[in-house]
Short mmCIF file of C-alpha atoms in Angstrom, two decimals:
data_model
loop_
_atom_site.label_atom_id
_atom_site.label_comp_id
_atom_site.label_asym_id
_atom_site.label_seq_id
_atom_site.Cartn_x
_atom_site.Cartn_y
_atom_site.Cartn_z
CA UNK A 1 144.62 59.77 77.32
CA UNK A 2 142.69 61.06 74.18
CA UNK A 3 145.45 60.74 71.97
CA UNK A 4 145.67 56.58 73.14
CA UNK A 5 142.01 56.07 73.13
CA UNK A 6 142.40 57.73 69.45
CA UNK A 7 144.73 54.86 68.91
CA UNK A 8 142.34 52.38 70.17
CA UNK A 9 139.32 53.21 67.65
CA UNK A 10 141.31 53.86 64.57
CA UNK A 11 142.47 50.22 65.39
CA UNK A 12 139.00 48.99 65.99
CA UNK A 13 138.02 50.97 62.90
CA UNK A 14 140.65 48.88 60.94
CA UNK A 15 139.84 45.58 62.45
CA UNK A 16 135.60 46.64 61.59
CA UNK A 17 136.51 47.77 58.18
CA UNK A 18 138.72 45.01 57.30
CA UNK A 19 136.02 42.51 58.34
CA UNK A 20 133.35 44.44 56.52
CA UNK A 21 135.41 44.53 53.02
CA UNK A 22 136.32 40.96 53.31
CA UNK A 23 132.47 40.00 54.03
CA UNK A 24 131.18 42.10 51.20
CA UNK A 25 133.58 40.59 48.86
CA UNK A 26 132.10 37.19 50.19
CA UNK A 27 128.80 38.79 49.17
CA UNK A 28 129.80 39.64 45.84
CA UNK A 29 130.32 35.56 45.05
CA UNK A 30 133.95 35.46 45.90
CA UNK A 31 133.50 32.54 48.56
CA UNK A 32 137.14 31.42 48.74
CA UNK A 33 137.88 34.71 50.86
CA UNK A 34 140.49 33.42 52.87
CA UNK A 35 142.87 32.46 50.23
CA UNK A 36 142.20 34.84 47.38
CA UNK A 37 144.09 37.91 47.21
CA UNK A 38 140.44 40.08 47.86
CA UNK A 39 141.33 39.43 51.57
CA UNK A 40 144.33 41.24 50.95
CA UNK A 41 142.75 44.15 49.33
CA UNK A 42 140.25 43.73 52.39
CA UNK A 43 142.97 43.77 54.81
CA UNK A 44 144.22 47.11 52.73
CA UNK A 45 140.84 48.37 52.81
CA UNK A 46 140.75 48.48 56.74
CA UNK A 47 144.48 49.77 57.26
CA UNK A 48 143.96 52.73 54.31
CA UNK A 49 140.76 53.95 56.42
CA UNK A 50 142.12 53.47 59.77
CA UNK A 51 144.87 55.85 59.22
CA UNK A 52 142.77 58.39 57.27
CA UNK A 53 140.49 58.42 59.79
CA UNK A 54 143.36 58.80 62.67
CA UNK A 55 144.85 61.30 61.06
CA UNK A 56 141.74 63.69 59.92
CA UNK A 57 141.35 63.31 63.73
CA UNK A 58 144.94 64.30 65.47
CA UNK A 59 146.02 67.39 64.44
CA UNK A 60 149.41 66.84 65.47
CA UNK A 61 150.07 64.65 63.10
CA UNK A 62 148.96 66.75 60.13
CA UNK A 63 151.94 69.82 61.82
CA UNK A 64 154.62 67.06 62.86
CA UNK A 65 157.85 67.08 60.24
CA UNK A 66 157.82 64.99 57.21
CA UNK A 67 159.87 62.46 58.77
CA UNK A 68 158.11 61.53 61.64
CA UNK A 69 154.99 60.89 58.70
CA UNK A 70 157.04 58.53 57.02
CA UNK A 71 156.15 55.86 58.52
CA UNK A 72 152.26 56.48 58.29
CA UNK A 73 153.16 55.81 54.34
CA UNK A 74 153.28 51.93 55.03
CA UNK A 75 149.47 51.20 54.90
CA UNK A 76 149.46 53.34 51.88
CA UNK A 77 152.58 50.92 50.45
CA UNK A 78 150.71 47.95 51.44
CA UNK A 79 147.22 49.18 49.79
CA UNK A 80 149.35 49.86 46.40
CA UNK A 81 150.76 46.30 46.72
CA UNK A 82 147.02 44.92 47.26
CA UNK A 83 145.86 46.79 44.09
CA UNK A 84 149.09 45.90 41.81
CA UNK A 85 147.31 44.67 39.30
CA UNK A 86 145.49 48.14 39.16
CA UNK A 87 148.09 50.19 39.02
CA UNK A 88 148.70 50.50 35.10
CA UNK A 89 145.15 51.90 34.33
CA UNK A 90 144.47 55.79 34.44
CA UNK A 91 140.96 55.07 36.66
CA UNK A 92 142.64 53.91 39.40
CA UNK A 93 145.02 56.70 40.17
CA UNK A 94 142.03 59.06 39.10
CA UNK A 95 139.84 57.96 41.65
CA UNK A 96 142.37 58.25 44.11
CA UNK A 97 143.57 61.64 43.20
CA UNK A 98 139.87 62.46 43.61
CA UNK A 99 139.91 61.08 46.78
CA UNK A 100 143.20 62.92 48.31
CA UNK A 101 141.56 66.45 46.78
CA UNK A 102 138.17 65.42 48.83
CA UNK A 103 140.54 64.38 51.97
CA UNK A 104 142.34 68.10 51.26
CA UNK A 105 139.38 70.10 51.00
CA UNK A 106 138.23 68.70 53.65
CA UNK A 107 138.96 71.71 56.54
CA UNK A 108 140.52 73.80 53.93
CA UNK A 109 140.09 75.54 51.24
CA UNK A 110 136.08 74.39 50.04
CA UNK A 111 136.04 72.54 53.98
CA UNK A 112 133.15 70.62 52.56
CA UNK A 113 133.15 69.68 55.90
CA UNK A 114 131.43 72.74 57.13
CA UNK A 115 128.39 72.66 54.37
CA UNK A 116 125.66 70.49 55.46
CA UNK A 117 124.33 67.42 53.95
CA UNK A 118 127.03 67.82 51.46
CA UNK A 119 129.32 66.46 54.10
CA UNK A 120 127.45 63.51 54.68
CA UNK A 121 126.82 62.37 50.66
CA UNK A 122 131.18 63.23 50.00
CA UNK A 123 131.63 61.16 52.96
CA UNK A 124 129.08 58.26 51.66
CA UNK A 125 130.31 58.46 48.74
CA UNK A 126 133.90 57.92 49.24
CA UNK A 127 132.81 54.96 51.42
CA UNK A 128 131.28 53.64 48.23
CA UNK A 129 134.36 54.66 45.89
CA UNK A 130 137.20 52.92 48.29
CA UNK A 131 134.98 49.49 49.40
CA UNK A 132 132.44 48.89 46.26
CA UNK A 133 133.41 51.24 43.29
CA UNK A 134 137.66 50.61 42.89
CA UNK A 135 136.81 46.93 44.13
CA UNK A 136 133.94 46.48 41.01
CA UNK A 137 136.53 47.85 38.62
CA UNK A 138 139.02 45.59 39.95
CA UNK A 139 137.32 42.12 39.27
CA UNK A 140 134.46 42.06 42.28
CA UNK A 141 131.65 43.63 40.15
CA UNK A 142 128.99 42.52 42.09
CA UNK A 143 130.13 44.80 45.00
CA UNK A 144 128.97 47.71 41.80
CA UNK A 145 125.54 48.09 44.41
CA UNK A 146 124.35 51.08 45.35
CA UNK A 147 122.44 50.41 48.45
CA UNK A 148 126.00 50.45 50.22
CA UNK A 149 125.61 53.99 49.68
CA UNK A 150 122.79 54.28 51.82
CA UNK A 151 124.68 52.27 54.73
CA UNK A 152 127.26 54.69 54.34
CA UNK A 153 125.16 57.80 54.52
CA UNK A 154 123.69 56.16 57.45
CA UNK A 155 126.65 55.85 59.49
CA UNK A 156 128.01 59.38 58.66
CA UNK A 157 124.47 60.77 59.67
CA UNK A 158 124.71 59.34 62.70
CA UNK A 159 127.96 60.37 63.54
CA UNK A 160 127.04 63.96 63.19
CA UNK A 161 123.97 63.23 65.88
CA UNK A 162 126.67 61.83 68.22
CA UNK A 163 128.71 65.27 67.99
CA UNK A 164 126.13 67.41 67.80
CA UNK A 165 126.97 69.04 71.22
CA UNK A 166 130.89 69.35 70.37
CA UNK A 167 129.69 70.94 66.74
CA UNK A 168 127.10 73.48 68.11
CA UNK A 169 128.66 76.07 67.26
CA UNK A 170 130.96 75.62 65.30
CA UNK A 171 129.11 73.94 62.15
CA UNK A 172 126.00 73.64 60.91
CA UNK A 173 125.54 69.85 60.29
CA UNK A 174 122.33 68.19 58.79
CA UNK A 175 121.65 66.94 62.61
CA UNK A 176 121.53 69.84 63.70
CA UNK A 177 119.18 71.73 61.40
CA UNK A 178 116.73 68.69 61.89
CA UNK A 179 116.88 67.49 65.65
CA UNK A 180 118.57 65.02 66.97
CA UNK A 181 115.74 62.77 66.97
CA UNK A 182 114.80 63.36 62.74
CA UNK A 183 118.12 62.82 62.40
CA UNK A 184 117.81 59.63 64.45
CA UNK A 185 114.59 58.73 62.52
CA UNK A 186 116.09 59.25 59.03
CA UNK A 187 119.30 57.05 60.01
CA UNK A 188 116.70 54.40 61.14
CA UNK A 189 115.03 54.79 57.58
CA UNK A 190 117.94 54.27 55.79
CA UNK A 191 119.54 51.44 57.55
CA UNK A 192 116.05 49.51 57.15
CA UNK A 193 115.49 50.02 53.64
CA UNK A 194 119.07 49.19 53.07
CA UNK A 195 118.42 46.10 55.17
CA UNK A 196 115.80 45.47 52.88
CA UNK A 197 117.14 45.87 49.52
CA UNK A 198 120.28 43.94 50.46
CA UNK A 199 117.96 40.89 51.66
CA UNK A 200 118.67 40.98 55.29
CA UNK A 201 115.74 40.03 58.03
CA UNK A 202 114.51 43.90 57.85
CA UNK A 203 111.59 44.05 60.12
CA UNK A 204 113.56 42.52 63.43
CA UNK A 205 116.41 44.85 62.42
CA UNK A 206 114.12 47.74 62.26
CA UNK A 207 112.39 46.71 65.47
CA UNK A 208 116.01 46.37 67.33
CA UNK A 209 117.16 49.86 66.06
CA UNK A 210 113.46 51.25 67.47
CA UNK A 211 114.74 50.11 70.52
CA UNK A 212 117.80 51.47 70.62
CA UNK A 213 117.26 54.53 69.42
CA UNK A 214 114.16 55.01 72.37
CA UNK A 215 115.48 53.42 75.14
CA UNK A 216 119.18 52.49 75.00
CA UNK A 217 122.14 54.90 75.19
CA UNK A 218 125.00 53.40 73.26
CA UNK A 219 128.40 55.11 73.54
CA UNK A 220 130.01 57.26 71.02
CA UNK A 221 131.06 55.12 67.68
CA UNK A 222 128.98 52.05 68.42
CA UNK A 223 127.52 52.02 65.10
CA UNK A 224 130.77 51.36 63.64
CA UNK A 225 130.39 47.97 64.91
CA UNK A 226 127.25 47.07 62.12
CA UNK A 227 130.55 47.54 60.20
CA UNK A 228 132.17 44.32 61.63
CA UNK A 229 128.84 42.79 62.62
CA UNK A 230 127.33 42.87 58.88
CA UNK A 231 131.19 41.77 57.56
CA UNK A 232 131.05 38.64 59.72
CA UNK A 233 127.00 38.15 58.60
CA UNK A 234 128.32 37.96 55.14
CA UNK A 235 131.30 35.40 55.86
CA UNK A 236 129.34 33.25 58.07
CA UNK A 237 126.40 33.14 56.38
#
């Protein structure tokens, strides 16, 4: 039953991801989305960080033989094909490589994961590399905005604050040495002044998450859905 309900949210994550790219590269001025090859990449975009995020996740897929992997290689064959016209240039593949080491490290060796706050800013910040930063240097250069980055700290704070039972003790994570509720405070800081440097209606969105955070108790991962729920805000808009 964990294993399938694993399935289920790395394909929501997809879906939310996929939405979100697509909507930000609406954002960035691209407004013929749905027949430019940036939905592809979006599409890509959602699929590349579905299975990363599966597979960081399942530990038996990390120990099972080489062949049953094989076929967790076609997102990664359809993200290439997205980002052809990328492949000749030495950034691309650097960022990527840079990427893989951070995925590596990530329980082993340095396991970044284990150092507070540092986790959360690697984890932002390959947010912002894969969705804004490869995407800039691949035509969209609006998406070259760092307030993303504070979205994307956002969320990963807030996922520590929803596992903060399951890590105590085991890791020390920045939710933990502050309190659930600082945490909560500083993840309600960040998405508001994000809100508000990205031009979105700030107040009523900082007035909602008030709410929310005081007297609603959302299941685990329901903050992945300002993923899809900002995407579709930028297609619709």
């Amino acid at each position: 039953m964990l294993l399938k309900n694993k399935y289920w949210y790395s394909l929501l994550l997809t879906f939310s991801v996929a939405c979100y790219s697509a909507g930000l590269y609406q954002w960035s001025g691209n407004t013929a989305i749905w027949e430019h090859q940036d939905f592809i990449k979006a599409v890509s975009h959602g699929f590349i960080i579905g299975l990363i995020y599966f597979t960081i996740g399942n530990n038996h897929v990390l120990e099972s033989s080489w062949l049953h992997k094989i076929h967790f290689l076609a997102p990664v064959a359809f993200y290439l094909k997205a980002y052809q016209s990328a492949l000749p240039f030495l950034w691309f593949w650097s960022l990527l490589l840079l990427q893989f080491i951070f995925l590596v490290t990530y329980e082993w060796g340095i396991a970044w994961r284990r150092i507070p706050i540092v986790k959360n800013l690697l984890i932002a910040a390959m947010w912002f590399v894969q969705l804004n930063f490869i995407p800039a240097l691949a035509g969209a250069a609006g998406l070259l905005y760092f307030p993303f980055f504070l979205f994307y700290l956002a969320l990963s704070i807030q996922v520590d604050i929803e596992d903060i039972e399951v890590d105590s003790g085991k890791i020390k994570t920045f939710a933990s040495l502050v309190g659930r509720v600082n945490a909560g405070y500083v993840v309600l800081f960040l998405l508001t002044l994000f809100s508000f440097l990205i031009g979105l209606p700030w107040v009523w969105i900082m007035i909602v998450l008030i709410v929310i955070q005081r007297e609603i108790s959302l299941p685990k991962n329901s903050y992945d859905s300002l993923l899809f729920l900002l995407g579709l805000y930028f297609l619709l808009r």
